[in-house]
Coordinates of C-alpha atoms in Angstrom, one line a residue:
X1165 CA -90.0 201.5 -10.6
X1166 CA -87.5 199.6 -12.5
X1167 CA -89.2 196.2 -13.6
X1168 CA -85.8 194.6 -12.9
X1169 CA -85.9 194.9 -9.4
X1170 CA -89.6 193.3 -9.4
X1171 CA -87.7 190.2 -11.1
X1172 CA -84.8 190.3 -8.6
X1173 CA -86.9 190.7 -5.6
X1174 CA -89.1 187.5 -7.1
X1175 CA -86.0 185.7 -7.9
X1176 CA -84.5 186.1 -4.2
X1177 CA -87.8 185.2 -2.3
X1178 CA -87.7 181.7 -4.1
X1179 CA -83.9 181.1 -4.5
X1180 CA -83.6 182.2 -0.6
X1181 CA -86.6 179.5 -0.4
X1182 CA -88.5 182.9 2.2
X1183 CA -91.9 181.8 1.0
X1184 CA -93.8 180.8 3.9
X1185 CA -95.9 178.2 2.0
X1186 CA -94.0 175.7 3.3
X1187 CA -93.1 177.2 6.8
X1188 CA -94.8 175.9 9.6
X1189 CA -95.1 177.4 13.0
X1190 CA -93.1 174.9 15.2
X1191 CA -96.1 176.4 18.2
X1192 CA -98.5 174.3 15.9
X1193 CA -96.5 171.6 15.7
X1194 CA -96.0 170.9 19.4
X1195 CA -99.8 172.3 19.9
X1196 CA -100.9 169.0 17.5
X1197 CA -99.0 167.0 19.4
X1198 CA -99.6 167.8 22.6
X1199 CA -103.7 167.9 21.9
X1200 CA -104.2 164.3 20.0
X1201 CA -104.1 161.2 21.9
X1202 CA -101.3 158.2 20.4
X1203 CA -104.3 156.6 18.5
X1204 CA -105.5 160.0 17.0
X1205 CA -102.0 160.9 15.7
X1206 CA -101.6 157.5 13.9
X1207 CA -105.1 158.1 11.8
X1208 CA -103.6 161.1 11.2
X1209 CA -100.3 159.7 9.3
X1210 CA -102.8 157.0 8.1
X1211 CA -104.3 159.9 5.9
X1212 CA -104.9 160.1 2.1
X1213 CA -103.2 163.4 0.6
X1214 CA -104.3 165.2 -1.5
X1215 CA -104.0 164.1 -5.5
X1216 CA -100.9 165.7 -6.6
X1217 CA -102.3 166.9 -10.1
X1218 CA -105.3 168.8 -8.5
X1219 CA -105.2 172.5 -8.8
X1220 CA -103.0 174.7 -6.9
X1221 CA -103.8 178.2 -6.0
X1222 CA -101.0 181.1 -7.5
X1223 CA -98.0 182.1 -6.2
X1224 CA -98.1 186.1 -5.3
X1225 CA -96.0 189.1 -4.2
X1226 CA -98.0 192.0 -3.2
X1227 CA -96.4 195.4 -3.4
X1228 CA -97.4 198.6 -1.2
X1229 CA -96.2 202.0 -1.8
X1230 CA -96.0 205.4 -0.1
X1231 CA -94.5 208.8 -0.3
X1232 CA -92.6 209.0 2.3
X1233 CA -91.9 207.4 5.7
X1234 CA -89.5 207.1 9.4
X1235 CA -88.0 204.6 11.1
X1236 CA -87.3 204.1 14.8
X1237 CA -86.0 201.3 17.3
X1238 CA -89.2 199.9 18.8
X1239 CA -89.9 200.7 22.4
X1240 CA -91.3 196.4 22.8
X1241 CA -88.8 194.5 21.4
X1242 CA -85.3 194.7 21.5
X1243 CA -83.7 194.2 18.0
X1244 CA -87.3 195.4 16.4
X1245 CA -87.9 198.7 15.0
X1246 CA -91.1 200.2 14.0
X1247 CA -91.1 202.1 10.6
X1248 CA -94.0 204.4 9.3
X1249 CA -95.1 204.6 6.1
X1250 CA -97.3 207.9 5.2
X1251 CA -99.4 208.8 2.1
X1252 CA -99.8 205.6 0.8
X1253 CA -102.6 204.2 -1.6
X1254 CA -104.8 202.7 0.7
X1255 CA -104.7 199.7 -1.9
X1256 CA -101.7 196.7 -1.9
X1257 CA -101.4 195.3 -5.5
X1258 CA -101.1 191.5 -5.9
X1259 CA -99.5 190.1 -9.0
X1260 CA -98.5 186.3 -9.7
X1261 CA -96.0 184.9 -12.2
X1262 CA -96.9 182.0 -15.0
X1263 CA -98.9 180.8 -15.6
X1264 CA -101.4 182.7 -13.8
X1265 CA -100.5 186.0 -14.5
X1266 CA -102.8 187.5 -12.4
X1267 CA -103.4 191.5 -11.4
X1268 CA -105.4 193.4 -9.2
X1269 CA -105.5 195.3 -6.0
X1270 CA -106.9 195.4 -2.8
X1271 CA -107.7 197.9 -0.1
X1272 CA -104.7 197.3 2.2
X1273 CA -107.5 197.1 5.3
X1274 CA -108.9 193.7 4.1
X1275 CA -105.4 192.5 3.0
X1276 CA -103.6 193.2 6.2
X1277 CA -106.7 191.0 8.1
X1278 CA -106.3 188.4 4.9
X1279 CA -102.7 188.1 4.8
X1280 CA -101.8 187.1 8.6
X1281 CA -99.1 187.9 10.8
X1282 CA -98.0 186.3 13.7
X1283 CA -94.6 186.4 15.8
X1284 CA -94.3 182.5 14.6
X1285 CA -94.5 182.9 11.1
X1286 CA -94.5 186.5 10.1
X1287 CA -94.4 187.8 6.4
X1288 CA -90.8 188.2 4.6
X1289 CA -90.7 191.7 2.6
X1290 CA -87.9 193.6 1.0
X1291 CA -88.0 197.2 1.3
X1292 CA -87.1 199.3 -1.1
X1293 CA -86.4 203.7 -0.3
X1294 CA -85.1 206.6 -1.3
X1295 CA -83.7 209.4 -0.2
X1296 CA -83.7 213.2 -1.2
X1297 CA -80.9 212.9 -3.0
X1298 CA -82.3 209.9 -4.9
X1299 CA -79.8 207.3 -3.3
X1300 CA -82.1 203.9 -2.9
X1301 CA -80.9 201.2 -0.2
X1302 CA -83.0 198.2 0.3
X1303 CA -83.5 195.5 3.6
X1304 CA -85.1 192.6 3.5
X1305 CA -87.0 192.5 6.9
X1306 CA -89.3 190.4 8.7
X1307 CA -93.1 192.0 9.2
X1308 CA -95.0 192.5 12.4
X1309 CA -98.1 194.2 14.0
X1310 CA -99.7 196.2 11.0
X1311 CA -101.6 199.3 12.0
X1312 CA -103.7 200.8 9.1
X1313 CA -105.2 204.7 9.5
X1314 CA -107.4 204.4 6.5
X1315 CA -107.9 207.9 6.6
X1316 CA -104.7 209.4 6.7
X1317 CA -103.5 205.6 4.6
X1318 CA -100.6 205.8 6.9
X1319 CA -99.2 202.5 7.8
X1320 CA -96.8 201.2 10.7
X1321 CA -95.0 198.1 11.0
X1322 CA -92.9 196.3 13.4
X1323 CA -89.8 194.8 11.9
X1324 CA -86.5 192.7 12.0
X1325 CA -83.7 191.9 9.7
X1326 CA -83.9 188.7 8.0
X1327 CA -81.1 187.4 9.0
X1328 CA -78.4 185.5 6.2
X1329 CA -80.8 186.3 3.5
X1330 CA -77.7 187.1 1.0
X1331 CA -76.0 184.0 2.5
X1332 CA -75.7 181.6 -0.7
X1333 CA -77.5 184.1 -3.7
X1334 CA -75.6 185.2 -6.5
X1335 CA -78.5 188.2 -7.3
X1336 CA -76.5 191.8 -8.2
X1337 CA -78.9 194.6 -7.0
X1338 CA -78.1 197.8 -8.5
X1339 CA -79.5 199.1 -4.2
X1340 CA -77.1 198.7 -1.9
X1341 CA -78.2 195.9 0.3
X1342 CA -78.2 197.6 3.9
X1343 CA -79.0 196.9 7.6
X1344 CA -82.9 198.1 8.8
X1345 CA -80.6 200.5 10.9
X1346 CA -78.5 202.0 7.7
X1347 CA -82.0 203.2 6.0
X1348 CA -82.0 206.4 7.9
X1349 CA -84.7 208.1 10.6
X1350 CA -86.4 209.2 7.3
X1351 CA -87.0 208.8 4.0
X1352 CA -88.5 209.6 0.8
X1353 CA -91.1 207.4 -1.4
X1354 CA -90.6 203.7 -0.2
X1355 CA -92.0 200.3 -1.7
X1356 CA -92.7 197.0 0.2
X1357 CA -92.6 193.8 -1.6
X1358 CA -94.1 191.5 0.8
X1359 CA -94.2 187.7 0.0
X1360 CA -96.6 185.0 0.0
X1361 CA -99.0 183.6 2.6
X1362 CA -97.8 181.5 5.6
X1363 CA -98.2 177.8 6.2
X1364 CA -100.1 176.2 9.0
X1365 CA -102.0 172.6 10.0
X1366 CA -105.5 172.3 9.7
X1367 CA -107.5 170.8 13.0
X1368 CA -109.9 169.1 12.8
X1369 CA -112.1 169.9 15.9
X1370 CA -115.5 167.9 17.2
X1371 CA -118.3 169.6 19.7
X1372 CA -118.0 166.3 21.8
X1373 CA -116.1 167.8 24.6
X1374 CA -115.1 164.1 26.0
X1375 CA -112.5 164.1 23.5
X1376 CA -110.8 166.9 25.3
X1377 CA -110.5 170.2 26.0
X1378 CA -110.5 171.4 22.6
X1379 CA -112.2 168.9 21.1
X1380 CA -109.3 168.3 18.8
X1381 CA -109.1 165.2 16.8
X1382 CA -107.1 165.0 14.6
X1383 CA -104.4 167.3 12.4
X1384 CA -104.7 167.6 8.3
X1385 CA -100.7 168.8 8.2
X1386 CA -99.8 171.6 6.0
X1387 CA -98.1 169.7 3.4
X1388 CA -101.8 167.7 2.7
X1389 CA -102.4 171.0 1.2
X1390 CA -98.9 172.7 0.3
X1391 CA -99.8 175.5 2.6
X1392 CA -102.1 178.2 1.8
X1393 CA -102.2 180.8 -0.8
X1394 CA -104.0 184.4 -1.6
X1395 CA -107.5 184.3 -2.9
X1396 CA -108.2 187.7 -4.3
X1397 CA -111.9 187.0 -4.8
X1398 CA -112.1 186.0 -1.0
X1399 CA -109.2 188.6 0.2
X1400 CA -107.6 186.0 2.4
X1401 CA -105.4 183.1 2.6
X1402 CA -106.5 179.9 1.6
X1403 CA -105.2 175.8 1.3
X1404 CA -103.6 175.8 -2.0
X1405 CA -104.6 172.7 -2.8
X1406 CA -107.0 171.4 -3.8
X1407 CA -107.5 175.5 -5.1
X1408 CA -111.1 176.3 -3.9
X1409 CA -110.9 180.4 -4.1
X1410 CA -113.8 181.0 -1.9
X1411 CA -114.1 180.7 1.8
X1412 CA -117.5 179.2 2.3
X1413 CA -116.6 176.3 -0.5
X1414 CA -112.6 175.8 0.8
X1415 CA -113.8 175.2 4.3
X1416 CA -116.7 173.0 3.2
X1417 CA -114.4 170.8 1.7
X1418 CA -112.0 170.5 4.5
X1419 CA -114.7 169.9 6.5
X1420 CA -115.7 166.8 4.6
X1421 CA -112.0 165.8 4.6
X1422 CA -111.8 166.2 8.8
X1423 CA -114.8 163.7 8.6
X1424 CA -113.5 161.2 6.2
X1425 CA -109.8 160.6 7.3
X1426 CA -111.1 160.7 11.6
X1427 CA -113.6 158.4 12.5
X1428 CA -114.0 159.8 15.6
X1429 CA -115.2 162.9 14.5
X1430 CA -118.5 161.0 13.9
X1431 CA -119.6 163.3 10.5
X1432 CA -119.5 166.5 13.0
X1433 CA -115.7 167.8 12.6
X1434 CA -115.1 171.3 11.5
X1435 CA -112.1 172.6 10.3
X1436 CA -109.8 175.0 11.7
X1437 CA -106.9 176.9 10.7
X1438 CA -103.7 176.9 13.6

């Protein structure tokens, strides 16, 4: 695989500003609102964030690859099509840029169930194939509904264009940039560079039932933490910051937080992830 693509893929996540750090759900928005009471929301903007020179979790683009694969308009959702991806590792490899440099791999199983994917805020991945006579094209496509076969380590996807991603890049790719419809009903070996973990509010929910039906009182908001990023200890996505890179430890810390900033949570607020 030519490292320059790598780069230019990198480069065209951030430039395009795709990462879904940053992206919140507007659901979870209008869900906050609608669940916290006028005095609730106001502790809420009342809150301390969090130091801006504590650690921050890395920045990663995980890559899968496979022999071969098909794609086909999807029978659900009109403008969607569902591509297959057969013979594949059965591992994703993560990688992050400076200064973490990090490597590694994970069975695609646990990262599919640690990555997320939701119709709100689903994963931004460019995909990269070739064909027999060893033309490559490359989309840059929105990700949905992941089915894994471990044994067979064939995947399937749901997918849409990303619509306007070359709108305002100056990036040359040596692929022909191309419509999820121009890739062809099949093709030879095919890479997905998929991009980082979403963003989403942290509640902060209370067993005392009388403070509503969810027992929601109050809302940490995704840029307290600058969303989440991948933990490859824990195999899931995680607040990035402060960086705690296990889930027991992360979640005992925003649970201290959910108690501090809302009085109302009398020291028994849990966190929870929209």
């Amino acid at each position: 695989m030519n490292p320059t693509m790598i780069d230019t893929i990198t480069r065209l996540f951030a430039d395009r500003k795709l990462s879904r750090r940053q992206s919140l759900a507007a659901g979870a928005g209008i869900a906050a609102g609608a669940l916290a009471t006028p005095a609730l929301s106001a502790v809420a903007q009342d809150a301390t964030p969090v130091a801006p020179d504590a650690e921050h979790g890395p920045e990663m683009l995980f890559v899968q690859s496979f022999q071969s694969g098909s794609i086909v308009p999807s029978n659900d959702v009109a403008g969607r099509y569902t591509i297959t991806l057969d013979h594949g590792l059965g591992e994703t490899i993560y990688f992050s840029d400076r200064p973490d440099r990090i490597v590694g791999s994970t069975p695609t199983a646990a990262f599919l169930d640690g990555l997320g994917f939701s119709d709100d805020n689903p994963p931004n991945a460019a995909i990269l194939t070739h064909n027999q006579d060893g033309d490559s094209t490359l989309a840059v496509v929105e990700l949905f509904d992941p089915v894994f076969d471990e044994e067979t380590a064939t995947l399937t996807y749901d997918v849409s264009l990303l619509e306007h991603w070359r709108d305002g890049t100056d990036l040359a790719f040596t692929e022909t940039p191309v419509d999820v419809d121009a890739i062809g009903d099949t093709f030879g070996t095919a890479h997905l560079f998929i991009d980082d973990c979403g963003g989403t509010d942290i509640y902060c929910i209370s067993p005392d039932r009388t403070l509503g039906i969810s027992g929601h009182v109050g809302t940490i908001l995704n840029g307290e933490h600058d969303g989440f990023c991948y933990s490859w200890s824990a195999m899931m996505c995680l607040p990035c910051q402060p960086w705690i890179a296990d889930d027991e430890g992360v979640w005992r810390y925003w649970g201290q937080q959910c108690n501090l900033r809302f009085p109302d949570c009398l020291d028994n607020c849990r966190p929870h992830k929209v």
